[in-house]
């Protein structure tokens, strides 16, 4: 019986279980047995896995997180760990590996495919929506809806107290979540990693909007937004993961301090953090994740490896994995121009 291995790596993301469910079902149709590694590459290194079949993946489509667990383990940090991956792949007589993750997990997959001819197919996952070759990643829509809902709730406090509320959302390299959530909730201004924060502009917009009769303000800021110095603002200085990524969180509070200092408006910062990755996926993400999982297993059955399934337009396509991990998909500035039109002050 051919055997398929699956893993989920990096931050958890609504829709991971829907991918697993669809891939296992599609593979089973062609006689594949499936197994899922525990906690991403960590489980591959340790040879820890659970069997997966149609019955064990029933009823998980609506569940957030991942039934397999995840980690930010990087097998390329130590050469002997790459050997462990290859040993597990061989010992379990795997025919293919579906890896569901962001640029780190898929980068490792791409290396393993190129260096050691491991039969990998990638599935793009990240709430940040910053993976190339795909118009959207699953999890993004859920995160945006959570952020939008949070801002809607925060507005009632801001309005009641005539305060400025600065809401920090996720988005390490790209401002997709901030741009969508800011636009969807009618924020006064949205700050993203693609553009340096200009406090003069922030203050001018907030003042202008107060003069126009709105006696409270909402600022949405990506965790990865930076001042002109080009450095991250983080409350977790020095904390990095196995892929060298700095732990972010704190720029929203810094912006809030500056707003209060320069305008005198009572201001609070709110960091949404991991709330954005939690809970049930939206219908959009369940459907996208299902289509991607199905397509990934279909590539396995056809023997097409070194690919990442992707959404282009409304079609699911097979993109080249190397192309997909080669560049970050930052915010489309034409798209963002529509948001900016509302917070441009001459
Ligand atoms: O990559 C997705 C993401 O949610 C980023 O936006 C954020 O910076 C990071 O994960 C947080 O990671 P962790 O869960 O390890 O704190």
Short mmCIF file of N, CA, C and O in Angstrom, two decimals, residues 223-288:
data_model
loop_
_atom_site.label_atom_id
_atom_site.label_comp_id
_atom_site.label_asym_id
_atom_site.label_seq_id
_atom_site.Cartn_x
_atom_site.Cartn_y
_atom_site.Cartn_z
N UNK A 223 2.18 44.27 13.27
CA UNK A 223 3.27 44.04 14.24
C UNK A 223 4.65 44.31 13.61
O UNK A 223 5.60 44.65 14.31
N UNK A 224 4.74 44.17 12.28
CA UNK A 224 6.03 44.34 11.61
C UNK A 224 6.26 45.75 11.07
O UNK A 224 7.27 45.99 10.40
N UNK A 225 5.35 46.68 11.36
CA UNK A 225 5.54 48.06 10.88
C UNK A 225 6.73 48.70 11.60
O UNK A 225 6.97 48.42 12.77
N UNK A 226 7.45 49.53 10.88
CA UNK A 226 8.68 50.12 11.44
C UNK A 226 8.70 51.63 11.27
O UNK A 226 8.12 52.15 10.32
N UNK A 227 9.43 52.29 12.15
CA UNK A 227 9.69 53.72 11.97
C UNK A 227 10.80 53.87 10.93
O UNK A 227 11.33 52.87 10.44
N UNK A 228 11.17 55.11 10.64
CA UNK A 228 12.15 55.34 9.56
C UNK A 228 13.49 54.66 9.82
O UNK A 228 14.23 54.35 8.90
N UNK A 229 13.81 54.39 11.09
CA UNK A 229 15.08 53.74 11.43
C UNK A 229 15.18 52.36 10.77
O UNK A 229 16.27 51.82 10.58
N UNK A 230 14.02 51.77 10.44
CA UNK A 230 14.03 50.46 9.78
C UNK A 230 14.24 49.30 10.75
O UNK A 230 14.54 48.18 10.32
N UNK A 231 14.05 49.53 12.05
CA UNK A 231 14.19 48.43 13.02
C UNK A 231 12.81 48.03 13.52
O UNK A 231 11.92 48.87 13.66
N UNK A 232 12.67 46.74 13.83
CA UNK A 232 11.42 46.31 14.45
C UNK A 232 11.30 46.95 15.83
O UNK A 232 12.30 47.11 16.54
N UNK A 233 10.07 47.25 16.22
CA UNK A 233 9.80 47.68 17.59
C UNK A 233 9.19 46.45 18.27
O UNK A 233 8.15 45.96 17.84
N UNK A 234 9.88 45.91 19.27
CA UNK A 234 9.36 44.70 19.90
C UNK A 234 9.62 44.74 21.41
O UNK A 234 10.63 45.28 21.85
N UNK A 235 8.68 44.18 22.13
CA UNK A 235 8.86 44.09 23.59
C UNK A 235 9.67 42.86 23.95
O UNK A 235 9.85 42.54 25.12
N UNK A 236 10.11 42.09 22.93
CA UNK A 236 10.79 40.81 23.19
C UNK A 236 12.20 40.81 22.60
O UNK A 236 12.60 39.86 21.94
N UNK A 237 12.90 41.92 22.81
CA UNK A 237 14.25 42.09 22.26
C UNK A 237 15.09 40.83 22.48
O UNK A 237 15.14 40.30 23.59
N UNK A 238 15.72 40.33 21.41
CA UNK A 238 16.66 39.21 21.56
C UNK A 238 16.02 37.84 21.41
O UNK A 238 16.73 36.84 21.28
N UNK A 239 14.67 37.75 21.42
CA UNK A 239 14.04 36.42 21.29
C UNK A 239 13.88 36.08 19.82
O UNK A 239 13.16 36.76 19.10
N UNK A 240 14.53 35.00 19.39
CA UNK A 240 14.40 34.56 17.99
C UNK A 240 14.05 33.08 17.95
O UNK A 240 14.38 32.33 18.85
N UNK A 241 13.35 32.67 16.87
CA UNK A 241 13.02 31.25 16.74
C UNK A 241 14.12 30.53 15.95
O UNK A 241 15.15 31.12 15.61
N UNK A 242 13.91 29.24 15.66
CA UNK A 242 14.96 28.43 15.00
C UNK A 242 15.27 28.90 13.59
O UNK A 242 16.27 28.51 13.01
N UNK A 243 14.37 29.69 13.03
CA UNK A 243 14.62 30.20 11.68
C UNK A 243 15.19 31.63 11.74
O UNK A 243 15.34 32.28 10.72
N UNK A 244 15.46 32.10 12.97
CA UNK A 244 16.08 33.41 13.14
C UNK A 244 15.10 34.57 13.17
O UNK A 244 15.50 35.73 13.11
N UNK A 245 13.78 34.27 13.26
CA UNK A 245 12.80 35.36 13.27
C UNK A 245 12.65 35.95 14.67
O UNK A 245 12.45 35.22 15.65
N UNK A 246 12.71 37.27 14.71
CA UNK A 246 12.54 37.99 15.98
C UNK A 246 11.10 37.84 16.44
O UNK A 246 10.16 37.86 15.63
N UNK A 247 10.90 37.68 17.74
CA UNK A 247 9.53 37.65 18.27
C UNK A 247 8.99 39.08 18.27
O UNK A 247 9.61 39.97 18.85
N UNK A 248 7.86 39.30 17.62
CA UNK A 248 7.32 40.65 17.49
C UNK A 248 6.19 40.92 18.47
O UNK A 248 5.65 40.02 19.09
N UNK A 249 5.82 42.19 18.57
CA UNK A 249 4.74 42.61 19.47
C UNK A 249 5.22 43.81 20.25
O UNK A 249 6.22 43.72 20.95
N UNK A 250 4.56 44.94 20.10
CA UNK A 250 4.94 46.12 20.87
C UNK A 250 4.86 47.42 20.10
O UNK A 250 4.77 48.50 20.71
N UNK A 251 4.86 47.34 18.77
CA UNK A 251 4.85 48.59 18.01
C UNK A 251 3.55 49.37 18.24
O UNK A 251 3.55 50.61 18.26
N UNK A 252 2.45 48.65 18.45
CA UNK A 252 1.16 49.32 18.68
C UNK A 252 1.21 50.19 19.93
O UNK A 252 0.73 51.33 19.94
N UNK A 253 1.82 49.66 20.99
CA UNK A 253 1.91 50.44 22.23
C UNK A 253 2.82 51.65 22.06
O UNK A 253 2.57 52.71 22.62
N UNK A 254 3.86 51.48 21.26
CA UNK A 254 4.78 52.60 21.01
C UNK A 254 4.05 53.71 20.24
O UNK A 254 4.16 54.89 20.58
N UNK A 255 3.29 53.31 19.23
CA UNK A 255 2.53 54.30 18.45
C UNK A 255 1.52 54.99 19.38
O UNK A 255 1.34 56.21 19.33
N UNK A 256 0.88 54.21 20.24
CA UNK A 256 -0.12 54.78 21.17
C UNK A 256 0.52 55.85 22.07
O UNK A 256 -0.05 56.93 22.26
N UNK A 257 1.71 55.55 22.58
CA UNK A 257 2.42 56.53 23.44
C UNK A 257 2.66 57.83 22.68
O UNK A 257 2.45 58.93 23.20
N UNK A 258 3.12 57.69 21.44
CA UNK A 258 3.44 58.88 20.64
C UNK A 258 2.20 59.68 20.29
O UNK A 258 2.21 60.91 20.30
N UNK A 259 1.11 58.97 19.99
CA UNK A 259 -0.14 59.68 19.67
C UNK A 259 -0.58 60.51 20.88
O UNK A 259 -0.88 61.70 20.76
N UNK A 260 -0.56 59.88 22.04
CA UNK A 260 -1.02 60.60 23.25
C UNK A 260 -0.11 61.80 23.53
O UNK A 260 -0.58 62.90 23.83
N UNK A 261 1.20 61.56 23.38
CA UNK A 261 2.17 62.63 23.66
C UNK A 261 1.94 63.84 22.73
O UNK A 261 1.98 64.99 23.17
N UNK A 262 1.70 63.58 21.46
CA UNK A 262 1.65 64.69 20.49
C UNK A 262 0.25 65.27 20.28
O UNK A 262 0.13 66.36 19.70
N UNK A 263 -0.79 64.53 20.66
CA UNK A 263 -2.14 65.07 20.44
C UNK A 263 -2.85 65.42 21.74
O UNK A 263 -3.80 66.19 21.74
N UNK A 264 -2.42 64.77 22.82
CA UNK A 264 -3.13 64.95 24.08
C UNK A 264 -4.39 64.09 24.16
O UNK A 264 -5.06 64.06 25.19
N UNK A 265 -4.72 63.36 23.09
CA UNK A 265 -5.89 62.46 23.16
C UNK A 265 -5.55 61.29 24.06
O UNK A 265 -4.45 60.71 23.94
N UNK A 266 -6.48 60.93 24.90
CA UNK A 266 -6.25 59.74 25.72
C UNK A 266 -6.15 58.54 24.78
O UNK A 266 -7.05 58.32 23.95
N UNK A 267 -5.08 57.77 24.90
CA UNK A 267 -4.83 56.71 23.90
C UNK A 267 -4.47 55.40 24.59
O UNK A 267 -3.79 55.39 25.61
N UNK A 268 -4.93 54.30 24.00
CA UNK A 268 -4.59 52.97 24.50
C UNK A 268 -4.12 52.10 23.34
O UNK A 268 -4.63 52.21 22.23
N UNK A 269 -3.19 51.21 23.64
CA UNK A 269 -2.76 50.22 22.65
C UNK A 269 -3.39 48.87 22.98
O UNK A 269 -3.52 48.53 24.15
N UNK A 270 -3.80 48.13 21.96
CA UNK A 270 -4.35 46.78 22.16
C UNK A 270 -3.63 45.84 21.19
O UNK A 270 -3.62 46.08 19.98
N UNK A 271 -3.01 44.80 21.74
CA UNK A 271 -2.31 43.84 20.88
C UNK A 271 -3.21 42.61 20.72
O UNK A 271 -3.49 41.92 21.70
N UNK A 272 -3.67 42.34 19.50
CA UNK A 272 -4.58 41.19 19.32
C UNK A 272 -3.84 39.86 19.38
O UNK A 272 -4.40 38.85 19.78
N UNK A 273 -2.60 39.84 18.91
CA UNK A 273 -1.75 38.66 19.05
C UNK A 273 -2.38 37.37 18.55
O UNK A 273 -3.03 37.34 17.50
N UNK A 274 -2.23 36.32 19.35
CA UNK A 274 -2.62 34.98 18.89
C UNK A 274 -4.12 34.76 18.81
O UNK A 274 -4.56 33.75 18.26
N UNK A 275 -4.90 35.71 19.34
CA UNK A 275 -6.36 35.60 19.16
C UNK A 275 -6.69 35.43 17.68
O UNK A 275 -7.66 34.76 17.31
N UNK A 276 -5.87 36.08 16.84
CA UNK A 276 -6.14 36.08 15.39
C UNK A 276 -5.94 34.72 14.75
O UNK A 276 -6.36 34.49 13.62
N UNK A 277 -5.22 33.83 15.42
CA UNK A 277 -4.97 32.51 14.84
C UNK A 277 -5.91 31.45 15.43
O UNK A 277 -5.87 30.30 15.01
N UNK A 278 -6.73 31.86 16.42
CA UNK A 278 -7.51 30.86 17.15
C UNK A 278 -8.90 30.64 16.59
O UNK A 278 -9.42 31.45 15.83
N UNK A 279 -9.49 29.53 17.00
CA UNK A 279 -10.90 29.28 16.73
C UNK A 279 -11.18 28.71 15.35
O UNK A 279 -10.27 28.38 14.58
N UNK A 280 -12.47 28.59 15.07
CA UNK A 280 -12.93 27.92 13.85
C UNK A 280 -12.62 28.76 12.61
O UNK A 280 -12.72 29.98 12.64
N UNK A 281 -12.24 28.10 11.52
CA UNK A 281 -12.02 28.82 10.27
C UNK A 281 -13.33 29.31 9.66
O UNK A 281 -14.38 28.69 9.85
N UNK A 282 -13.25 30.41 8.92
CA UNK A 282 -14.43 30.89 8.19
C UNK A 282 -14.76 29.90 7.07
O UNK A 282 -13.94 29.05 6.70
N UNK A 283 -15.94 30.07 6.48
CA UNK A 283 -16.35 29.22 5.35
C UNK A 283 -15.32 29.35 4.22
O UNK A 283 -14.92 28.35 3.61
N UNK A 284 -14.89 30.58 3.95
CA UNK A 284 -13.90 30.79 2.87
C UNK A 284 -12.66 29.95 3.12
O UNK A 284 -12.16 29.27 2.21
N UNK A 285 -12.15 29.99 4.35
CA UNK A 285 -10.92 29.24 4.64
C UNK A 285 -11.14 27.73 4.63
O UNK A 285 -10.26 26.97 4.21
N UNK A 286 -12.31 27.28 5.08
CA UNK A 286 -12.57 25.83 5.04
C UNK A 286 -12.60 25.33 3.60
O UNK A 286 -12.08 24.26 3.28
N UNK A 287 -13.22 26.13 2.74
CA UNK A 287 -13.33 25.72 1.34
C UNK A 287 -11.97 25.78 0.66
O UNK A 287 -11.55 24.83 -0.03
N UNK A 288 -11.24 26.87 0.89
CA UNK A 288 -9.91 26.99 0.28
C UNK A 288 -9.00 25.87 0.78
O UNK A 288 -8.29 25.22 -0.02
#
